[in-house]
mmCIF file of C-alpha atoms in Angstrom:
data_model
loop_
_atom_site.group_PDB
_atom_site.id
_atom_site.type_symbol
_atom_site.label_atom_id
_atom_site.label_comp_id
_atom_site.label_asym_id
_atom_site.label_seq_id
_atom_site.Cartn_x
_atom_site.Cartn_y
_atom_site.Cartn_z
ATOM 1 C CA MET E 24 32.120 141.914 -0.912
ATOM 2 C CA ASP E 25 29.467 142.992 1.573
ATOM 3 C CA ALA E 26 25.767 143.540 0.834
ATOM 4 C CA GLY E 27 26.127 147.312 1.125
ATOM 5 C CA THR E 28 28.807 147.427 -1.556
ATOM 6 C CA VAL E 29 26.690 145.289 -3.884
ATOM 7 C CA CYS E 30 23.662 147.577 -3.379
ATOM 8 C CA TYR E 31 25.815 150.687 -3.837
ATOM 9 C CA ARG E 32 27.131 149.389 -7.162
ATOM 10 C CA ARG E 33 23.600 148.494 -8.273
ATOM 11 C CA PHE E 34 22.432 152.003 -7.383
ATOM 12 C CA TRP E 35 25.127 153.594 -9.530
ATOM 13 C CA GLU E 36 24.217 151.233 -12.372
ATOM 14 C CA GLY E 37 20.660 152.621 -12.316
ATOM 15 C CA ASP E 38 18.771 150.306 -9.916
ATOM 16 C CA VAL E 39 16.661 152.736 -7.860
ATOM 17 C CA TRP E 40 15.539 149.945 -5.495
ATOM 18 C CA ALA E 41 19.128 149.490 -4.326
ATOM 19 C CA LEU E 42 18.914 152.764 -2.399
ATOM 20 C CA GLU E 43 15.853 151.483 -0.560
ATOM 21 C CA GLU E 44 17.765 148.325 0.354
ATOM 22 C CA LEU E 45 20.705 150.374 1.680
ATOM 23 C CA VAL E 46 18.423 152.503 3.803
ATOM 24 C CA GLU E 47 16.698 149.386 5.147
ATOM 25 C CA LEU E 48 20.050 147.754 5.953
ATOM 26 C CA TYR E 49 21.755 150.654 7.703
ATOM 27 C CA SER E 50 19.296 153.366 8.752
ATOM 28 C CA ASP E 51 18.503 152.088 12.267
ATOM 29 C CA GLY E 52 22.129 151.509 13.246
ATOM 30 C CA LEU E 53 23.227 154.816 11.736
ATOM 31 C CA LEU E 54 20.430 156.660 13.520
ATOM 32 C CA PHE E 55 21.363 155.114 16.880
ATOM 33 C CA PHE E 56 25.058 155.856 16.272
ATOM 34 C CA ILE E 57 24.453 159.517 15.425
ATOM 35 C CA ASN E 58 22.024 159.895 18.334
ATOM 36 C CA GLY E 59 24.847 158.804 20.649
ATOM 37 C CA PHE E 60 26.526 162.096 19.797
ATOM 38 C CA VAL E 61 23.667 164.570 19.432
ATOM 39 C CA ASN E 62 21.161 163.130 21.970
ATOM 40 C CA ASN E 63 18.186 164.312 19.935
ATOM 41 C CA LEU E 64 16.216 161.820 17.882
ATOM 42 C CA ALA E 65 14.755 164.359 15.444
ATOM 43 C CA VAL E 66 18.157 165.872 14.723
ATOM 44 C CA SER E 67 19.639 162.372 14.435
ATOM 45 C CA GLU E 68 17.040 161.460 11.805
ATOM 46 C CA ASP E 69 17.906 164.581 9.809
ATOM 47 C CA LEU E 70 21.623 163.860 10.063
ATOM 48 C CA ALA E 71 21.100 160.230 9.016
ATOM 49 C CA ASP E 72 19.127 161.411 5.973
ATOM 50 C CA GLU E 73 21.904 163.878 5.188
ATOM 51 C CA THR E 74 24.457 161.078 5.523
ATOM 52 C CA PHE E 75 22.608 158.883 3.039
ATOM 53 C CA PHE E 76 22.233 161.831 0.674
ATOM 54 C CA GLU E 77 25.959 162.617 0.827
ATOM 55 C CA GLY E 78 26.856 158.973 0.391
ATOM 56 C CA MET E 79 24.628 158.478 -2.599
ATOM 57 C CA SER E 80 25.132 161.855 -4.281
ATOM 58 C CA GLY E 81 28.670 161.068 -5.378
ATOM 59 C CA LYS E 82 30.145 163.864 -3.266
ATOM 60 C CA ASN E 83 32.203 161.355 -1.293
ATOM 61 C CA ARG E 84 32.294 158.489 -3.782
ATOM 62 C CA PHE E 85 32.768 155.080 -2.134
ATOM 63 C CA LYS E 86 36.147 153.659 -3.182
ATOM 64 C CA GLU E 87 35.714 150.205 -1.562
ATOM 65 C CA ARG E 88 38.759 150.467 0.726
ATOM 66 C CA CYS E 89 36.529 149.286 3.578
ATOM 67 C CA SER E 90 33.004 147.951 3.957
ATOM 68 C CA PHE E 91 30.146 150.186 2.830
ATOM 69 C CA LYS E 92 28.784 150.287 6.391
ATOM 70 C CA THR E 93 32.121 151.517 7.740
ATOM 71 C CA TRP E 94 32.302 154.222 5.070
ATOM 72 C CA LEU E 95 28.711 155.303 5.700
ATOM 73 C CA PHE E 96 29.252 155.503 9.471
ATOM 74 C CA LYS E 97 32.369 157.602 8.894
ATOM 75 C CA ILE E 98 30.274 160.126 6.958
ATOM 76 C CA GLY E 99 27.675 159.975 9.761
ATOM 77 C CA LEU E 100 30.364 160.650 12.374
ATOM 78 C CA HIS E 101 31.558 163.722 10.471
ATOM 79 C CA ASN E 102 27.984 164.986 10.094
ATOM 80 C CA ALA E 103 27.323 164.521 13.827
ATOM 81 C CA LEU E 104 30.530 166.320 14.792
ATOM 82 C CA ASP E 105 29.773 169.155 12.348
ATOM 83 C CA HIS E 106 26.320 169.477 13.909
ATOM 84 C CA LEU E 107 27.825 169.632 17.407
ATOM 85 C CA ARG E 108 30.253 172.347 16.289
ATOM 86 C CA ARG E 109 27.377 174.357 14.788
ATOM 87 C CA GLN E 110 25.288 173.799 17.911
ATOM 88 C CA ALA E 111 28.128 175.031 20.127
ATOM 89 C CA ARG E 112 28.248 178.250 18.100
ATOM 90 C CA PHE E 113 24.449 178.660 17.894
ATOM 91 C CA PRO E 114 22.829 176.803 20.833
ATOM 92 C CA THR E 115 19.163 175.788 20.752
ATOM 93 C CA LEU E 116 16.760 174.514 23.379
ATOM 94 C CA PRO E 117 16.093 170.733 23.048
ATOM 95 C CA LEU E 118 12.499 169.490 22.756
ATOM 96 C CA ASP E 119 11.261 166.743 25.083
ATOM 97 C CA GLU E 120 11.401 163.337 23.469
ATOM 98 C CA ALA E 121 8.221 161.279 23.257
ATOM 99 C CA LYS E 122 8.054 158.219 25.508
ATOM 100 C CA PRO E 123 7.864 154.885 23.694
ATOM 101 C CA GLU E 124 4.553 153.008 23.863
ATOM 102 C CA LEU E 125 4.356 149.486 25.250
ATOM 103 C CA THR E 126 3.936 146.696 22.732
ATOM 104 C CA ASP E 127 1.129 144.190 23.161
ATOM 105 C CA GLY E 128 3.359 141.108 23.156
ATOM 106 C CA ILE E 129 5.438 142.050 26.212
ATOM 107 C CA SER E 130 4.139 142.169 29.750
ATOM 108 C CA LEU E 131 4.255 145.474 31.566
ATOM 109 C CA GLU E 132 6.633 144.156 34.230
ATOM 110 C CA ARG E 133 9.085 142.750 31.680
ATOM 111 C CA GLN E 134 8.990 145.988 29.669
ATOM 112 C CA ILE E 135 9.644 148.097 32.762
ATOM 113 C CA LEU E 136 12.601 145.898 33.757
ATOM 114 C CA LYS E 137 14.021 145.990 30.254
ATOM 115 C CA ASN E 138 13.639 149.788 30.101
ATOM 116 C CA GLU E 139 15.322 150.182 33.495
ATOM 117 C CA GLN E 140 18.296 148.020 32.486
ATOM 118 C CA SER E 141 18.626 149.888 29.217
ATOM 119 C CA ARG E 142 18.377 153.217 31.023
ATOM 120 C CA GLN E 143 21.100 152.214 33.484
ATOM 121 C CA LEU E 144 23.388 151.032 30.702
ATOM 122 C CA HIS E 145 22.895 154.184 28.636
ATOM 123 C CA LYS E 146 23.318 156.371 31.715
ATOM 124 C CA ALA E 147 26.618 154.637 32.457
ATOM 125 C CA LEU E 148 27.680 154.914 28.802
ATOM 126 C CA ARG E 149 27.018 158.680 28.853
ATOM 127 C CA THR E 150 29.479 159.050 31.736
ATOM 128 C CA LEU E 151 32.289 157.577 29.647
ATOM 129 C CA HIS E 152 34.794 159.644 27.745
ATOM 130 C CA ARG E 153 33.538 160.216 24.170
ATOM 131 C CA GLU E 154 36.247 158.011 22.610
ATOM 132 C CA TYR E 155 35.382 155.078 24.888
ATOM 133 C CA ARG E 156 31.655 155.494 24.265
ATOM 134 C CA THR E 157 32.122 155.714 20.504
ATOM 135 C CA VAL E 158 34.421 152.680 20.296
ATOM 136 C CA LEU E 159 32.111 150.545 22.433
ATOM 137 C CA HIS E 160 29.123 151.587 20.345
ATOM 138 C CA LEU E 161 30.823 150.700 17.065
ATOM 139 C CA LEU E 162 32.134 147.366 18.343
ATOM 140 C CA TYR E 163 29.129 146.117 20.300
ATOM 141 C CA PHE E 164 26.058 147.873 18.930
ATOM 142 C CA GLU E 165 27.147 147.990 15.288
ATOM 143 C CA ASP E 166 29.176 144.734 15.260
ATOM 144 C CA MET E 167 32.139 146.384 13.562
ATOM 145 C CA SER E 168 35.583 144.855 13.734
ATOM 146 C CA CYS E 169 38.434 146.743 15.373
ATOM 147 C CA ALA E 170 39.815 147.507 11.901
ATOM 148 C CA GLU E 171 36.483 148.934 10.720
ATOM 149 C CA ALA E 172 36.057 151.019 13.877
ATOM 150 C CA GLY E 173 39.644 152.207 13.418
ATOM 151 C CA PHE E 174 38.841 153.351 9.905
ATOM 152 C CA VAL E 175 35.818 155.319 11.110
ATOM 153 C CA LEU E 176 37.771 156.962 13.948
ATOM 154 C CA HIS E 177 41.141 157.329 12.163
ATOM 155 C CA LYS E 178 42.893 155.022 14.624
ATOM 156 C CA SER E 179 44.895 151.813 14.359
ATOM 157 C CA ARG E 180 43.440 148.425 15.267
ATOM 158 C CA LYS E 181 45.642 148.343 18.382
ATOM 159 C CA GLN E 182 44.430 151.779 19.488
ATOM 160 C CA ILE E 183 40.828 150.603 19.113
ATOM 161 C CA GLU E 184 41.562 147.455 21.138
ATOM 162 C CA ASN E 185 43.127 149.579 23.889
ATOM 163 C CA LEU E 186 40.228 152.041 23.897
ATOM 164 C CA ALA E 187 37.731 149.165 24.027
ATOM 165 C CA TYR E 188 39.551 147.545 26.953
ATOM 166 C CA ARG E 189 39.738 150.807 28.895
ATOM 167 C CA GLY E 190 36.158 151.680 27.970
ATOM 168 C CA LYS E 191 34.850 148.328 29.240
ATOM 169 C CA LYS E 192 36.746 148.738 32.514
ATOM 170 C CA THR E 193 35.376 152.250 32.952
ATOM 171 C CA LEU E 194 31.856 151.091 32.065
ATOM 172 C CA LYS E 195 32.130 148.236 34.562
ATOM 173 C CA SER E 196 33.125 150.707 37.293
ATOM 174 C CA ALA E 197 30.259 153.035 36.385
ATOM 175 C CA LEU E 198 27.763 150.151 36.497
ATOM 176 C CA GLU E 199 29.120 148.990 39.866
ATOM 177 C CA LYS E 200 28.596 152.512 41.255
ATOM 178 C CA GLU E 201 24.965 152.262 40.119
ATOM 179 C CA GLY E 202 24.659 148.878 41.851
ATOM 180 C CA VAL E 203 23.998 147.013 38.600
ATOM 181 C CA GLU E 204 24.728 143.298 38.581
ATOM 182 C CA PHE E 205 26.356 141.970 35.422
ATOM 183 C CA GLU E 206 28.494 139.247 33.980
ATOM 184 C CA ASP E 207 32.235 139.845 33.656
ATOM 185 C CA ILE E 208 32.722 142.077 30.600
ATOM 186 C CA SER E 209 36.524 142.180 30.603
#
């Protein structure tokens, strides 16, 4: 049994601190995952909050057929897609995102290089088909197994493996077009 499931059970048994533990465990990953769809940090934060609320309100009671993280990300995926459907019907103008500040412990040159590599990777990821991008995010940024990613996306383990393989090949091609040097990711 994973830590999320243990905390979830404790929450329903009356331990209010268990919710804080769940938020601490999963909020950053969930926020990054949702932001991959909506591309707006403020909206992503609201959707992540909504996801936690739905998960903990009993509306979609966790039945322990998968890990808590997988179940929570599935709710987050549905919230993100619902938001995109609403946004398509009622478009809004996006606000400019604030630029991150440099931390004291990292040299300016190293931070700039790291930001550039991250920018190139995310730019290449945005060019991928949504299914490829989503599968790669779940597998590599969220460390989910193929079975867990399959549960979130309603696909079989084999379909996830195929999407991951094709996604990596497409990402490799996109990075090569940008002139990015990398290790073999196949």
